C-alpha positions in Angstrom: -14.2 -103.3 119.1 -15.8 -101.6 116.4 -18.7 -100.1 118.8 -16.5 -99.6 122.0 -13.9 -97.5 119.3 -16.9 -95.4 118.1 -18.1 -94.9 121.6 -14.4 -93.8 123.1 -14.0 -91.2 119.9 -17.2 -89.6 120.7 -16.9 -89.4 124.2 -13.6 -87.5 123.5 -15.1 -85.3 120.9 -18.0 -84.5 122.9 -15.4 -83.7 126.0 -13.7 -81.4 124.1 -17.1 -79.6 122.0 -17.5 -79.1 126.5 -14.3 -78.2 127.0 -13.5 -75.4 123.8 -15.6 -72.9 124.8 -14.2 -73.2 128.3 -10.5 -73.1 127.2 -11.5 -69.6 125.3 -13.2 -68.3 128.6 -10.2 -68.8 130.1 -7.9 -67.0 127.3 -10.1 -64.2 127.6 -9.9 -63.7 130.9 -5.7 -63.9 130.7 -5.8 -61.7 128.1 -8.2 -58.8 130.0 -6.3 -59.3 133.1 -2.9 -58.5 130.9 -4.6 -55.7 129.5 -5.6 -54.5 132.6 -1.7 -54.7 134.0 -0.3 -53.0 131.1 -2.5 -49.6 131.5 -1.0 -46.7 132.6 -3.1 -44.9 135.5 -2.1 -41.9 137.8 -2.2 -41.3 141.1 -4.4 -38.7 142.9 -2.7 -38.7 145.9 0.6 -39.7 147.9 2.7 -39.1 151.3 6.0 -37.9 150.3 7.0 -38.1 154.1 8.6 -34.8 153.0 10.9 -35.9 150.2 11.4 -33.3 147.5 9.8 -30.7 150.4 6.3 -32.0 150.4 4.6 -33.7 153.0 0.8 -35.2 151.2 1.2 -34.5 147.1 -2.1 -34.0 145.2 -2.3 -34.2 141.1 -1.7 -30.7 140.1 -4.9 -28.8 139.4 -2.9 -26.2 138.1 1.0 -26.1 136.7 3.4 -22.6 135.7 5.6 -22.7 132.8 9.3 -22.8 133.7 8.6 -24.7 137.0 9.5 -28.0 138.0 6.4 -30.2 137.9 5.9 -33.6 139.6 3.3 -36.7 138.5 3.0 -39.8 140.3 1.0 -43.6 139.2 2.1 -46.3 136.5 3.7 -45.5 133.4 6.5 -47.7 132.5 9.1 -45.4 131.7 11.5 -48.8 131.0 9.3 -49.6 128.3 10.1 -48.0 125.1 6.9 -46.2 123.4 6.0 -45.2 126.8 5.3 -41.1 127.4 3.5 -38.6 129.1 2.1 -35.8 126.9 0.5 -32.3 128.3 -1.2 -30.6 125.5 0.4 -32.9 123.1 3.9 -32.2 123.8 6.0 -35.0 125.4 7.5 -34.0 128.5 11.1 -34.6 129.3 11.7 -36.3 132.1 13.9 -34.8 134.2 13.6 -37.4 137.2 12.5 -40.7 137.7 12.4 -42.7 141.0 10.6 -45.9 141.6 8.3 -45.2 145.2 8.7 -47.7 148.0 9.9 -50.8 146.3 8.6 -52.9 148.4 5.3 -51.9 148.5 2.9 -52.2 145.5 -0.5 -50.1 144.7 -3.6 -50.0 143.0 -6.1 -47.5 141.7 -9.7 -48.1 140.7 -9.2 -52.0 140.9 -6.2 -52.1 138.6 -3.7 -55.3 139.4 -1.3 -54.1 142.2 1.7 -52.4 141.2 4.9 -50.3 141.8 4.4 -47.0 141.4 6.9 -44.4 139.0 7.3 -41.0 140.4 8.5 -38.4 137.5 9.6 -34.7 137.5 9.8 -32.5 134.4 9.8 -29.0 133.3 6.6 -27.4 132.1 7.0 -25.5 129.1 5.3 -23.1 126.6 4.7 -25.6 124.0 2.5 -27.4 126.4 0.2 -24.1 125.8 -1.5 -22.1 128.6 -5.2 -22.6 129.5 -7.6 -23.6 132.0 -7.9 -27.3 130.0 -4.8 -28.9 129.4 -5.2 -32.6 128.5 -2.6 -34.7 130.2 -2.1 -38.1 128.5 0.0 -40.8 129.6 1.2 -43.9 126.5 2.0 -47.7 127.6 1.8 -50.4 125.8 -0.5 -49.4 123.4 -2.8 -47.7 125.6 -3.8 -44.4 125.6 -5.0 -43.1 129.7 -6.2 -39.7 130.1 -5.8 -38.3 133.4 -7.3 -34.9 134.9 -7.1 -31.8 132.8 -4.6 -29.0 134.3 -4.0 -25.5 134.0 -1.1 -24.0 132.8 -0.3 -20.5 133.6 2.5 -18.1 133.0 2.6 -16.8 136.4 1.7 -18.6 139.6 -1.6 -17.3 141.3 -1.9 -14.2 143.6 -2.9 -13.5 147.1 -5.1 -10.8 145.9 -4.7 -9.0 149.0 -2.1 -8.1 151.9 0.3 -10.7 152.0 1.9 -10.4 155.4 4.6 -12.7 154.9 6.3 -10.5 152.0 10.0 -10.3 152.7 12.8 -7.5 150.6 16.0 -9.2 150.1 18.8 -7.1 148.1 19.6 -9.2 144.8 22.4 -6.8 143.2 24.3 -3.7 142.9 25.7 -1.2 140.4 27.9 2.0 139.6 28.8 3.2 136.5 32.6 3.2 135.8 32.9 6.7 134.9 30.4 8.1 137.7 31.5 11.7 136.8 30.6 11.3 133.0 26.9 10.4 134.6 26.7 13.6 136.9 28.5 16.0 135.0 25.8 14.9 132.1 22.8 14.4 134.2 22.2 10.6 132.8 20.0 8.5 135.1 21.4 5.5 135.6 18.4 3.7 134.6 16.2 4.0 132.2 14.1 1.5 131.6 14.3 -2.1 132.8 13.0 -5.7 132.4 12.3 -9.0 134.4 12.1 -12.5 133.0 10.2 -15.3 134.5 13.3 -16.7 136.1 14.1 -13.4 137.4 16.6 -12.3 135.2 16.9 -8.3 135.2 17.6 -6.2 132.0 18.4 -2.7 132.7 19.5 0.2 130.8 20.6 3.5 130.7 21.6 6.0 127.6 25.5 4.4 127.6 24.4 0.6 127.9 23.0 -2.0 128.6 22.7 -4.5 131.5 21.9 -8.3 132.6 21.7 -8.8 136.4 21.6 -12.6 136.9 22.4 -14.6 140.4 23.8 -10.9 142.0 25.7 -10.8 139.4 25.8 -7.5 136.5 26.8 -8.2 133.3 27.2 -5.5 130.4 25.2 -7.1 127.6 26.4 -4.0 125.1 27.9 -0.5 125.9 28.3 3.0 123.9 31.4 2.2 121.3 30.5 -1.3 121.1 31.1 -2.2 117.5 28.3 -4.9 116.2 27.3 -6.8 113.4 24.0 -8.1 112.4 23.0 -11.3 110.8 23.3 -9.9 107.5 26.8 -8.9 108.2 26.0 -4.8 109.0 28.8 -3.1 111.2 27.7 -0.3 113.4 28.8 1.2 116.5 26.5 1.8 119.2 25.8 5.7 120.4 23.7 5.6 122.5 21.3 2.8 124.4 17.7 4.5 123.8 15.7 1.4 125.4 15.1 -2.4 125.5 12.8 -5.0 126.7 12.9 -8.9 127.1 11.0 -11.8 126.3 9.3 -13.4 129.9 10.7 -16.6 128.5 14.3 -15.3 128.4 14.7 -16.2 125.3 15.9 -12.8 123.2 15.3 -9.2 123.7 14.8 -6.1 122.0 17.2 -3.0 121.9 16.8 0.4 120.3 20.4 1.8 119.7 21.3 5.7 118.0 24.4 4.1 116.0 27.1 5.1 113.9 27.6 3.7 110.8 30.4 3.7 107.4 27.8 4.9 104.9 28.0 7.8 102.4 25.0 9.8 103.6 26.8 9.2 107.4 27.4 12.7 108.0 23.9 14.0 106.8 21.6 11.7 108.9 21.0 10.3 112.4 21.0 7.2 112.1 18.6 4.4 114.5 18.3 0.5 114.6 15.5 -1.8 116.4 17.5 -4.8 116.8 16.1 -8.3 118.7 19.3 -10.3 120.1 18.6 -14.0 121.0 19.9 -14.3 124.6 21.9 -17.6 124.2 23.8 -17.2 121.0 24.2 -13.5 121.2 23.1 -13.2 117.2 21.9 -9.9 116.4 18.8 -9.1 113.9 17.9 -5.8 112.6 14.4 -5.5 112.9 14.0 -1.9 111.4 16.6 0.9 110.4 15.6 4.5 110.2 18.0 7.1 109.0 16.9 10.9 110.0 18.1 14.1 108.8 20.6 16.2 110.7 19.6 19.3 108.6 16.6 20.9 106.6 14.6 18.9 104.2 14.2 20.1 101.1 10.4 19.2 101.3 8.5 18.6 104.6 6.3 15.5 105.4 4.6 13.8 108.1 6.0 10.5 108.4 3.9 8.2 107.2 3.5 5.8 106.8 2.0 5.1 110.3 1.4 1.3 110.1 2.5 -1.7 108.2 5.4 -4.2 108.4 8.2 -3.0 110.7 10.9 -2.8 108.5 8.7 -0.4 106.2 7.9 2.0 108.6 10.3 4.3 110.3 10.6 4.7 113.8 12.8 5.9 116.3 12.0 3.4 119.6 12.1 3.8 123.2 9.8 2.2 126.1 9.7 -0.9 124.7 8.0 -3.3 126.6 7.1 -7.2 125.6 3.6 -9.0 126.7 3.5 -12.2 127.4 2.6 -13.5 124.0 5.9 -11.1 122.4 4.2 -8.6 121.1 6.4 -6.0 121.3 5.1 -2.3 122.7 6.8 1.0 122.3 7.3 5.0 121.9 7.7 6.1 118.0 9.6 9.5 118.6 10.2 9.5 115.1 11.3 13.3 113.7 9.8 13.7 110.2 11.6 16.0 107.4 11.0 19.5 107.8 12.2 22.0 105.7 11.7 25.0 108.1 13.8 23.5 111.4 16.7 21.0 110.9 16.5 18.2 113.8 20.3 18.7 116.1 17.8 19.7 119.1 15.7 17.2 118.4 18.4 14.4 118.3 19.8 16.2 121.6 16.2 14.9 123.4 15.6 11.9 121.0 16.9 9.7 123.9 13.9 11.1 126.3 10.7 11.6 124.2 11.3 14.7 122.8 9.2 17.9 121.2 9.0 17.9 117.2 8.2 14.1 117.2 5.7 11.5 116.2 5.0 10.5 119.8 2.9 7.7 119.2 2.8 4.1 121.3 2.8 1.3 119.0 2.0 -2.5 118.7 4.1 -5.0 116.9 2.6 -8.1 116.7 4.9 -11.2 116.5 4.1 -11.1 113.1 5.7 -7.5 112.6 2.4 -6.0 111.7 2.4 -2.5 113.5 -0.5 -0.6 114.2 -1.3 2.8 116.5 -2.7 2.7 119.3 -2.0 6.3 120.8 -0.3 9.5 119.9 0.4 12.7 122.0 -2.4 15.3 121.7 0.0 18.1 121.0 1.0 16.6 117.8 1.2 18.4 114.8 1.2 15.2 112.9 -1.7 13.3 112.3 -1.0 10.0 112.9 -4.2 8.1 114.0 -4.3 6.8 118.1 -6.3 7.4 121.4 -5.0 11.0 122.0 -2.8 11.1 125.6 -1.1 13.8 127.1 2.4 11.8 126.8 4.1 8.8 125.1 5.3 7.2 128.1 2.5 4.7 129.4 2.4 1.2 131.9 1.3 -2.0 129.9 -0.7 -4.6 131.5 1.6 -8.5 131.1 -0.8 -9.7 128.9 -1.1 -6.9 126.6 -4.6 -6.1 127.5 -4.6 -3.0 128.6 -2.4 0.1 128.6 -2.3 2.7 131.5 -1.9 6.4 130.2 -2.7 9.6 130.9 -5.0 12.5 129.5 -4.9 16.0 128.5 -3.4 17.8 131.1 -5.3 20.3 133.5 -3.1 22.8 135.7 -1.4 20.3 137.9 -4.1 17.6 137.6 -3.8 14.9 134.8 -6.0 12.1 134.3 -5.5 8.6 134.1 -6.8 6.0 131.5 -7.1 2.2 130.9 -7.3 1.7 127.5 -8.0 -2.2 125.9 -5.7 -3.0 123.3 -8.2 -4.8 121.5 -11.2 -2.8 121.1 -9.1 0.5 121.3 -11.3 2.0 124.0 -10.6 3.8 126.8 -12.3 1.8 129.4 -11.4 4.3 132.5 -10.6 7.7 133.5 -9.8 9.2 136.6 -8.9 12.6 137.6 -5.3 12.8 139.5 -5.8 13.0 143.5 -9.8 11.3 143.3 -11.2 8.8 145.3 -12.8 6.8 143.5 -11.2 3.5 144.9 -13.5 1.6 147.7 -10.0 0.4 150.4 -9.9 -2.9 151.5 -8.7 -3.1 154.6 -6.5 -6.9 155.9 -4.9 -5.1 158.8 -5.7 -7.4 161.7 -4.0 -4.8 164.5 -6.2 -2.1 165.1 -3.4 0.7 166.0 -2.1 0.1 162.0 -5.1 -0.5 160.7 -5.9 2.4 157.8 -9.8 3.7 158.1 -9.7 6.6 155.6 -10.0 6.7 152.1 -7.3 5.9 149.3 -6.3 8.5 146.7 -5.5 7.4 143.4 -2.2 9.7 142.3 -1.4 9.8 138.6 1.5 12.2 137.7 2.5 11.4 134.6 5.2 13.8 134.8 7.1 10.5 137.5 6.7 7.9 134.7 10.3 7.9 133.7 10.7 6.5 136.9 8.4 3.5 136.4 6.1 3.8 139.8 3.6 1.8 138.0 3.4 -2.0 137.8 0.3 -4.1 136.5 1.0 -7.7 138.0 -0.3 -10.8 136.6 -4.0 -10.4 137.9 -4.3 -7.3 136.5 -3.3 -5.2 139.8 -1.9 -2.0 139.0 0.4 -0.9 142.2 1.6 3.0 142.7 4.7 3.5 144.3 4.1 7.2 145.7 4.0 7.1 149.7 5.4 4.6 152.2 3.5 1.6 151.1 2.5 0.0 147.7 -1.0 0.7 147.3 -2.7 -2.0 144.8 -5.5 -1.2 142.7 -8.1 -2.8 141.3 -10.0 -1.5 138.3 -12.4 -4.0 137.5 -13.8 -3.5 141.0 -13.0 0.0 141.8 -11.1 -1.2 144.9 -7.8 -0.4 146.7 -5.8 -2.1 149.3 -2.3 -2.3 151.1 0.2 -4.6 149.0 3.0 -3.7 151.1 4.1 -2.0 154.2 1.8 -0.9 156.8 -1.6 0.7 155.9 -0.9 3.1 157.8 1.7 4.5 155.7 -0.5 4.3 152.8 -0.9 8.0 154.1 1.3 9.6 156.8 3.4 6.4 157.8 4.5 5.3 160.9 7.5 5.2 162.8 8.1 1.8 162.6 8.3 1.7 159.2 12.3 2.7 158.3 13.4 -0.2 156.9 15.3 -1.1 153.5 15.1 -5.1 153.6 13.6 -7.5 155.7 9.6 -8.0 156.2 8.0 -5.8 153.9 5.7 -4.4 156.2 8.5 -1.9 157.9 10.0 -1.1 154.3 9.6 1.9 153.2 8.9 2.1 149.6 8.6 5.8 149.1 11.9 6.3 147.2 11.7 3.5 144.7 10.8 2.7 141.1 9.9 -0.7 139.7 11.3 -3.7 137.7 8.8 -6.2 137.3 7.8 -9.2 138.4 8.8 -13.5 137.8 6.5 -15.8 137.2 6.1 -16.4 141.1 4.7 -12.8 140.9 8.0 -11.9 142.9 8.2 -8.0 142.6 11.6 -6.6 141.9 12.4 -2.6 142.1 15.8 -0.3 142.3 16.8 2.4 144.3 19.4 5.0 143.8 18.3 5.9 139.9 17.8 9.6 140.2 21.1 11.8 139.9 21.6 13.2 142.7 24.9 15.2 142.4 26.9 12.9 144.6 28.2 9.2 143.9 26.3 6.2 144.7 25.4 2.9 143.1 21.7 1.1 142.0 20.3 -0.9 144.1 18.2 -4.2 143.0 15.7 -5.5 145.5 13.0 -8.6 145.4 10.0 -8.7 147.2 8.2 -12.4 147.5 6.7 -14.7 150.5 9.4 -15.8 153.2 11.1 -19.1 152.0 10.1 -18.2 147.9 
């Protein structure tokens, strides 16, 4: 019994000494193959079958801020802890759908699954880049899919796009039309798009919001308004304005009157930035200027420095897409020779006796000088220019201005921001410009060369626009001419190329396919982030009553 005992308990410990390692093969496998399950993955590909408008989806390569963005694989949205982060920043699911029930996938020999289908917004804080990381977090587990890039604005044909279609978007009249003629007030002045395509417009008695067809008066002449600190002001006159590409706030230069013992003795001016959705006002600078002779004369400084140090007298503003805000300094220092009631008379237009300067405001408020008007008596620094008025480039690169004047030619410049160098010049009427030609019909087809036309004396009418890419398009015959100054090239953007010169016949229209409009009488916008381009008509006074026109000019179907 004894033996036959011994014998039985050894046979069972040597079974299981077989058996141990065996039973922690098999835990290990279990365990990798839950591992396995519970990683997220994505998808590279998928037939929609035309849900949501698309027939084959492919992961994004690259995505736009503001737009609606789609991602498809497994990331177990039920499970709590589980995200999907781009540049860091947790998206916020917008939409989730589970594809095809029924059916169950894998990718690169995960277990089969159901797949999760998710649409978000992209948004700034995700950043913008050619490397965006996109993460997605299950379980535990950390997978990193395919970097993206994340622009501001969606790409560009570079070249003739022949599916560009005008649509009118909105209308306006001024209620007191005579108060505009009698006075000679344009109606607009300057004007502003965000990336929604949201317009901001003004003109010297207010200030405008054109959203869905819709105008709304965002502030008027004898507005009363009060600032975060609790200021009271009434609003004289509307002297310019820009907004954000986000939508998010704007800037407004107002002439105001205010309740203040020295009232009647100065002009008085405020830069003020308004966030959008609240309303709440901000004074970002206030500059009081005297009506009279100063006792002693100076010459304003000082020229750069914190915002609310300096003092300034702002129109042309104009944001880049990073907010750094742009504008005109038309500042009048003390002069005890000449008082400044002509001045004040032009203030709203860039007048004579003025700094003249363009400026840069970094987000920070730090302003420094980029340019100043050559005629100046002051002496401010800046890349001398022939006026103040100028076309800025959406990233803040580069600025577009003109030269010292000859006779009735002028010269244009491209100036970098950063290294504050003029990087081009080119004499008014040259051509300089090689055309690129997409015409596919021989009788419209343009074979001649492309003047580059410069006036800077039709800037108030904006017939510049620098698009995402850098394109710069001129607005002074039939068709938009687009120009490229890194290549010294030219081509058609819009209408026929043929009326790049004389025109054709053909080419009448107001709205519809962009190729008959003519765009001679027009003045731009700007543009959304789907590079739509948006421009007015009816601006100019022209003695008799009419309304602005708002036009958008994109791809059929966009």
């Amino acid at each position: 019994m004894k033996t036959g005992y011994t014998t039985k308990i050894t046979a069972i410990i040597l079974l299981m000494a077989v058996l141990t390692p065996l039973l922690h093969s098999c835990r290990k496998v279990d365990d990798n193959e839950q591992l396995v399950a519970s990683q997220p993955w994505f998808a590279d590909t998928y037939n929609l079958e035309g849900r949501y408008g698309i027939a084959e989806w492919s992961y994004p390569r690259m995505l736009v801020i503001g737009d609606t963005a789609m991602l498809i694989g497994k990331f177990f949205t039920e499970k709590p802890g589980s995200e999907i982060l781009i540049g860091g920043v947790p998206v916020k699911i917008t939409e989730h759908i589970t594809l095809d029930p029924g059916n169950k996938y894998n990718t690169g020999g995960l277990p089969l699954q159901q797949m999760d289908l998710i649409r978000f917004v992209v948004t700034k804080e995700m950043g913008t880049g050619a490397r965006r990381d996109i993460t997605a977090v299950a379980n535990g587990v950390r997978q990193l899919g395919k970097q993206v890039s994340i622009q501001a604005f969606a790409a560009t044909t570079n070249g003739t796009d022949s599916t560009l279609t005008v649509t009118e978007i909105g209308s306006w009249e001024p209620a007191d039309q005579q108060l505009f003629l009698t006075r000679g007030y344009s109606y607009i002045r300057s004007s502003h798009v965000d990336m929604s395509g949201n317009l901001l417009f003004d003109n010297i008695l207010g200030l405008y919001m054109l959203r869905n067809k819709h105008v709304k008066t965002v502030m008027k002449a004898g507005d009363v308004l009060k600032d975060d600190k609790g200021a009271d002001f009434t609003v004289t006159y509307v002297l310019g304005s820009a907004l954000s590409f986000d939508g998010a706030f704007m800037y407004i230069s107002l002439s105001t009157k205010e309740n203040t013992p020295d009232a009647n003795e100065y002009y008085t001016f405020r830069l003020l930035k308004m966030d959008v959705a609240s309303g709440v006002i901000t004074t970002i600078n206030r500059t009081p200027v005297i009506k009279g002779r100063a006792a002693v004369s100076n010459d304003g400084r000082p020229y750069t420095g914190q915002i609310s140090q300096l003092k300034i007298v702002t129109t042309d503003l104009n944001l880049d897409i990073n907010n750094n805000l742009f504008y005109a300094n038309h500042y009048a220092p003390e002069d005890k020779a000449n008082g400044h009631e002509a001045w004040y008379i032009f203030s709203t237009y860039g007048s004579f006796n003025s700094l003249q300067t363009v400026c840069r405001m970094g987000t920070g408020g730090e302003v420094r000088v980029l340019m100043k008007n050559w005629t100046s008596e002051y002496n401010s620094p800046g890349e001398p220019v022939a006026v103040s008025m100028y076309t800025l480039d959406p990233a803040g690169r580069y600025i577009y201005a003109f030269k010292t004047p000859e006779g009735l030619n002028t010269y244009a410049i491209r100036f970098d921001v950063e290294e504050e160098d003029v990087l081009n010049t080119l004499a008014n009427f040259s051509y300089t410009f090689t055309f690129r030609s997409f015409e596919k019909d021989p009788a419209l087809k343009n074979t001649s060369p492309v003047e580059w036309y410069g006036d800077y004396t039709s800037m108030e009418w904006n017939p510049r626009l620098v698009l995402s890419d850098g394109t710069l398009l001129n607005a002074n015959t039939a068709s938009l001419k687009a120009f490229d100054f890194d290549n010294m090239s030219v081509y058609c953007y819009a209408g026929s190329e043929l009326g790049l010169a004389g025109g054709t016949e053909k080419q009448d229209q107001v709205t519809g396919k962009a190729k008959w409009v003519n765009f001679y009488d027009m003045s731009f916008n700007g543009t959304d982030k789907n590079n739509a381009v948006y421009f007015c008509r009816g601006m100019e006074v022209s003695g008799l009553a009419h309304n602005l026109r708002f036009y958008r000019m994109a791809p059929a179907g966009k």
